[in-house]
Amino acid sequence: MFEPVPHPSSGLAIRCARVLFSPWSRLSLLLVMLASAGALVVLYEPQRLLSDGWPAQLGGAAAVVLYAVAYGVCTAAFVPRPLLNLAAGALFGSQLGLVSALTGTVLGAGIAFTLGRLLGQEALRPLLRGRVLQAADSQLSRHGFRSMLAIRLFPGIPFAAANYCAAVSRMGYTPFLLATALGSIPNTAAYVVAGSRASSPTSPAFLVAMGFIVVTGLIAGAVAWRKRHGLRRG
């Protein structure tokens, strides 16, 4: 007979919840999180691992696991992976350093992909209107594994930026993480080996690793230059 009268406070709570969980509010939260993580990185300077070494009280398998976790968090906060890879090799040697670095790589990619997918995708997808952006989104969405594998093998594309860009697309978790794990092996191994043999810069392993890094860097620069001029002509 009598319909319940909506309480004003309940309507206000619903409106506040819609604002808090709106796509742009979530994107703002993501930006705040990334800015805070970047500030913490600048404050604590993880690059000091290369000069100060690993804490003496931490060793063995626990140290490898802990470094992998820290590696993943740092890469999500835009810390350069080459620095972390060199530190992994210097701290743990070639084999354990590679295991720790690759684990941290996949973990960091997963963290960034999840944050971007949950907090940024819904707000950013409507902005993909340009021809280049739409083409990139279509490539990542339709050919996720192949595209991400090429990106990981191509050292000129920033790791963290690729993670967040892939999160905006419709790529699935499995092809993204699998392509990241496989495509990151060559470049990661080269830096880890270089870090582990930095004390003997004339050793064959160090020279081969540095040669690989230099050659891939030159190839990446040449490809980026050609792509840039191709886009300008287009």
Short mmCIF file of C-alpha atoms in Angstrom, two decimals:
data_model
loop_
_atom_site.label_atom_id
_atom_site.label_comp_id
_atom_site.label_asym_id
_atom_site.label_seq_id
_atom_site.Cartn_x
_atom_site.Cartn_y
_atom_site.Cartn_z
CA MET A 1 0.00 0.00 0.00
CA PHE A 2 2.68 2.47 1.01
CA GLU A 3 5.93 2.70 -0.91
CA PRO A 4 9.05 3.26 1.18
CA VAL A 5 10.41 6.76 1.00
CA PRO A 6 14.11 6.75 -0.03
CA HIS A 7 16.33 8.13 2.68
CA PRO A 8 18.40 11.14 1.56
CA SER A 9 21.57 9.75 3.10
CA SER A 10 21.28 6.51 1.14
CA GLY A 11 21.04 8.44 -2.14
CA LEU A 12 24.11 10.48 -1.20
CA ALA A 13 26.03 7.32 -0.34
CA ILE A 14 25.17 5.80 -3.71
CA ARG A 15 26.33 8.93 -5.55
CA CYS A 16 29.57 9.04 -3.56
CA ALA A 17 30.20 5.36 -4.30
CA ARG A 18 29.66 5.95 -8.01
CA VAL A 19 32.15 8.81 -7.97
CA LEU A 20 34.75 6.86 -6.00
CA PHE A 21 34.53 3.81 -8.24
CA SER A 22 34.20 5.69 -11.52
CA PRO A 23 36.82 4.99 -14.23
CA TRP A 24 38.52 8.36 -13.81
CA SER A 25 38.69 8.02 -10.03
CA ARG A 26 40.38 4.64 -10.42
CA LEU A 27 42.77 6.08 -12.98
CA SER A 28 43.62 8.89 -10.57
CA LEU A 29 44.30 6.30 -7.88
CA LEU A 30 46.66 4.47 -10.25
CA LEU A 31 48.56 7.68 -11.00
CA VAL A 32 48.87 8.47 -7.30
CA MET A 33 50.15 4.95 -6.61
CA LEU A 34 52.75 5.18 -9.37
CA ALA A 35 53.88 8.62 -8.23
CA SER A 36 54.21 7.38 -4.64
CA ALA A 37 56.15 4.30 -5.76
CA GLY A 38 58.46 6.48 -7.84
CA ALA A 39 59.08 8.76 -4.87
CA LEU A 40 59.95 5.76 -2.68
CA VAL A 41 62.38 4.50 -5.30
CA VAL A 42 64.13 7.88 -5.41
CA LEU A 43 64.21 8.00 -1.60
CA TYR A 44 65.60 4.50 -0.98
CA GLU A 45 67.85 4.30 -4.08
CA PRO A 46 67.76 0.58 -4.99
CA GLN A 47 70.77 1.12 -7.26
CA ARG A 48 72.92 1.12 -4.12
CA LEU A 49 72.79 -2.68 -4.26
CA LEU A 50 75.47 -2.48 -6.95
CA SER A 51 77.86 -0.64 -4.64
CA ASP A 52 76.84 -1.76 -1.14
CA GLY A 53 75.88 -5.37 -1.89
CA TRP A 54 73.16 -7.53 -0.34
CA PRO A 55 72.62 -7.39 3.46
CA ALA A 56 74.85 -9.94 5.17
CA GLN A 57 72.02 -11.38 7.28
CA LEU A 58 70.07 -12.43 4.18
CA GLY A 59 71.37 -15.34 2.15
CA GLY A 60 70.51 -18.54 0.33
CA ALA A 61 67.20 -19.24 -1.34
CA ALA A 62 65.39 -16.69 0.82
CA ALA A 63 67.57 -13.92 -0.58
CA VAL A 64 66.84 -14.99 -4.17
CA VAL A 65 63.08 -15.04 -3.52
CA LEU A 66 63.16 -11.72 -1.68
CA TYR A 67 65.13 -10.10 -4.46
CA ALA A 68 62.67 -11.41 -7.06
CA VAL A 69 59.77 -9.86 -5.14
CA ALA A 70 61.61 -6.55 -4.74
CA TYR A 71 62.55 -6.70 -8.43
CA GLY A 72 58.90 -7.09 -9.43
CA VAL A 73 57.73 -4.18 -7.28
CA CYS A 74 60.54 -1.95 -8.56
CA THR A 75 59.82 -2.64 -12.23
CA ALA A 76 56.15 -1.79 -11.67
CA ALA A 77 57.41 1.55 -10.33
CA PHE A 78 59.46 2.21 -13.50
CA VAL A 79 62.89 1.25 -12.14
CA PRO A 80 65.04 0.33 -15.18
CA ARG A 81 65.40 -3.43 -15.57
CA PRO A 82 69.02 -3.35 -16.83
CA LEU A 83 70.09 -1.97 -13.47
CA LEU A 84 68.19 -4.68 -11.59
CA ASN A 85 69.54 -7.38 -13.90
CA LEU A 86 73.13 -6.27 -13.35
CA ALA A 87 72.54 -6.29 -9.60
CA ALA A 88 71.02 -9.79 -9.76
CA GLY A 89 74.13 -11.12 -11.51
CA ALA A 90 76.50 -9.31 -9.14
CA LEU A 91 74.66 -10.57 -6.04
CA PHE A 92 73.78 -14.17 -6.95
CA GLY A 93 75.87 -15.16 -9.95
CA SER A 94 74.73 -16.15 -13.42
CA GLN A 95 72.34 -19.03 -12.67
CA LEU A 96 70.55 -17.89 -9.51
CA GLY A 97 70.69 -14.30 -10.73
CA LEU A 98 68.90 -15.25 -13.94
CA VAL A 99 66.23 -17.20 -12.03
CA SER A 100 65.65 -14.29 -9.67
CA ALA A 101 65.61 -11.69 -12.44
CA LEU A 102 63.21 -13.63 -14.69
CA THR A 103 60.89 -14.35 -11.78
CA GLY A 104 60.91 -10.68 -10.85
CA THR A 105 60.31 -9.73 -14.47
CA VAL A 106 57.18 -11.85 -14.75
CA LEU A 107 55.99 -10.74 -11.30
CA GLY A 108 56.51 -7.07 -12.09
CA ALA A 109 54.76 -7.41 -15.44
CA GLY A 110 51.82 -9.13 -13.73
CA ILE A 111 51.58 -6.39 -11.09
CA ALA A 112 51.61 -3.60 -13.67
CA PHE A 113 49.19 -5.43 -15.97
CA THR A 114 46.73 -6.02 -13.10
CA LEU A 115 46.90 -2.42 -11.90
CA GLY A 116 46.47 -1.08 -15.41
CA ARG A 117 43.60 -3.44 -16.19
CA LEU A 118 41.66 -2.77 -12.97
CA LEU A 119 42.35 0.94 -12.55
CA GLY A 120 43.10 2.35 -15.98
CA GLN A 121 41.58 0.35 -18.81
CA GLU A 122 37.99 1.58 -18.58
CA ALA A 123 39.02 5.24 -18.50
CA LEU A 124 41.68 5.05 -21.21
CA ARG A 125 40.04 2.86 -23.84
CA PRO A 126 37.65 5.62 -25.03
CA LEU A 127 40.73 7.77 -25.74
CA LEU A 128 42.12 5.33 -28.34
CA ARG A 129 40.90 7.33 -31.31
CA GLY A 130 44.01 8.03 -33.35
CA ARG A 131 44.97 5.78 -36.24
CA VAL A 132 48.26 4.73 -34.67
CA LEU A 133 46.70 4.08 -31.26
CA GLN A 134 43.85 2.07 -32.74
CA ALA A 135 46.26 0.02 -34.85
CA ALA A 136 48.44 -0.74 -31.82
CA ASP A 137 45.40 -1.67 -29.74
CA SER A 138 44.09 -3.95 -32.47
CA GLN A 139 47.47 -5.67 -32.82
CA LEU A 140 47.78 -6.29 -29.09
CA SER A 141 44.19 -7.42 -28.72
CA ARG A 142 44.13 -9.82 -31.69
CA HIS A 143 47.71 -11.10 -31.68
CA GLY A 144 48.62 -10.71 -28.02
CA PHE A 145 51.28 -13.39 -27.63
CA ARG A 146 53.08 -12.67 -30.90
CA SER A 147 53.01 -8.91 -30.38
CA MET A 148 54.18 -9.03 -26.78
CA LEU A 149 56.93 -11.52 -27.63
CA ALA A 150 58.26 -9.10 -30.24
CA ILE A 151 58.07 -6.21 -27.76
CA ARG A 152 60.03 -8.15 -25.15
CA LEU A 153 62.69 -9.14 -27.67
CA PHE A 154 62.96 -5.51 -28.76
CA PRO A 155 65.07 -3.74 -26.09
CA GLY A 156 64.13 -0.23 -27.19
CA ILE A 157 60.62 -0.31 -25.71
CA PRO A 158 60.43 0.56 -21.98
CA PHE A 159 59.35 -2.45 -19.94
CA ALA A 160 56.89 -0.73 -17.59
CA ALA A 161 55.31 1.36 -20.34
CA ALA A 162 54.68 -1.77 -22.40
CA ASN A 163 53.00 -3.42 -19.40
CA TYR A 164 50.55 -0.60 -18.81
CA CYS A 165 49.83 -0.18 -22.53
CA ALA A 166 49.08 -3.89 -22.85
CA ALA A 167 46.72 -3.63 -19.88
CA VAL A 168 44.61 -1.10 -21.76
CA SER A 169 44.17 -3.54 -24.65
CA ARG A 170 42.04 -6.68 -24.53
CA MET A 171 45.02 -9.03 -24.30
CA GLY A 172 44.61 -11.95 -21.90
CA TYR A 173 46.77 -12.68 -18.88
CA THR A 174 48.15 -16.00 -20.14
CA PRO A 175 49.60 -14.81 -23.49
CA PHE A 176 50.90 -11.65 -21.82
CA LEU A 177 52.80 -13.43 -19.04
CA LEU A 178 54.01 -16.28 -21.25
CA ALA A 179 55.34 -13.91 -23.91
CA THR A 180 56.98 -11.83 -21.19
CA ALA A 181 58.73 -14.85 -19.70
CA LEU A 182 60.02 -16.17 -23.03
CA GLY A 183 60.85 -12.87 -24.70
CA SER A 184 62.75 -11.48 -21.71
CA ILE A 185 65.23 -14.36 -21.49
CA PRO A 186 67.92 -13.22 -23.99
CA ASN A 187 68.30 -9.62 -22.84
CA THR A 188 67.95 -10.49 -19.15
CA ALA A 189 70.55 -13.25 -19.40
CA ALA A 190 73.02 -10.90 -21.08
CA TYR A 191 72.77 -8.30 -18.32
CA VAL A 192 72.87 -10.90 -15.54
CA VAL A 193 76.00 -12.51 -16.99
CA ALA A 194 77.60 -9.09 -17.41
CA GLY A 195 76.83 -8.28 -13.79
CA SER A 196 78.19 -11.58 -12.53
CA ARG A 197 81.47 -11.17 -14.48
CA ALA A 198 81.91 -7.44 -13.92
CA SER A 199 84.97 -8.10 -11.77
CA SER A 200 86.70 -9.75 -14.74
CA PRO A 201 85.88 -7.52 -17.72
CA THR A 202 88.29 -9.37 -20.03
CA SER A 203 86.62 -12.76 -19.58
CA PRO A 204 84.92 -14.28 -22.65
CA ALA A 205 81.53 -14.46 -20.91
CA PHE A 206 81.60 -10.75 -20.05
CA LEU A 207 82.71 -9.75 -23.55
CA VAL A 208 80.04 -11.89 -25.22
CA ALA A 209 77.34 -10.50 -22.92
CA MET A 210 78.39 -6.90 -23.52
CA GLY A 211 78.63 -7.52 -27.25
CA PHE A 212 75.07 -8.86 -27.27
CA ILE A 213 73.84 -5.83 -25.32
CA VAL A 214 75.57 -3.40 -27.67
CA VAL A 215 74.40 -5.13 -30.85
CA THR A 216 70.78 -5.41 -29.74
CA GLY A 217 70.87 -1.78 -28.62
CA LEU A 218 72.11 -0.66 -32.02
CA ILE A 219 69.48 -2.75 -33.79
CA ALA A 220 66.78 -1.30 -31.54
CA GLY A 221 67.97 2.23 -32.29
CA ALA A 222 68.01 1.59 -36.03
CA VAL A 223 64.52 0.08 -36.04
CA ALA A 224 63.16 2.94 -33.89
CA TRP A 225 64.72 5.49 -36.27
CA ARG A 226 63.14 3.83 -39.30
CA LYS A 227 59.75 3.57 -37.61
CA ARG A 228 59.87 7.22 -36.59
CA HIS A 229 60.65 8.43 -40.09
CA GLY A 230 58.05 6.07 -41.52
CA LEU A 231 55.39 7.59 -39.28
CA ARG A 232 56.49 11.10 -40.27
CA ARG A 233 56.18 10.26 -43.97
CA GLY A 234 52.80 8.65 -43.33
#
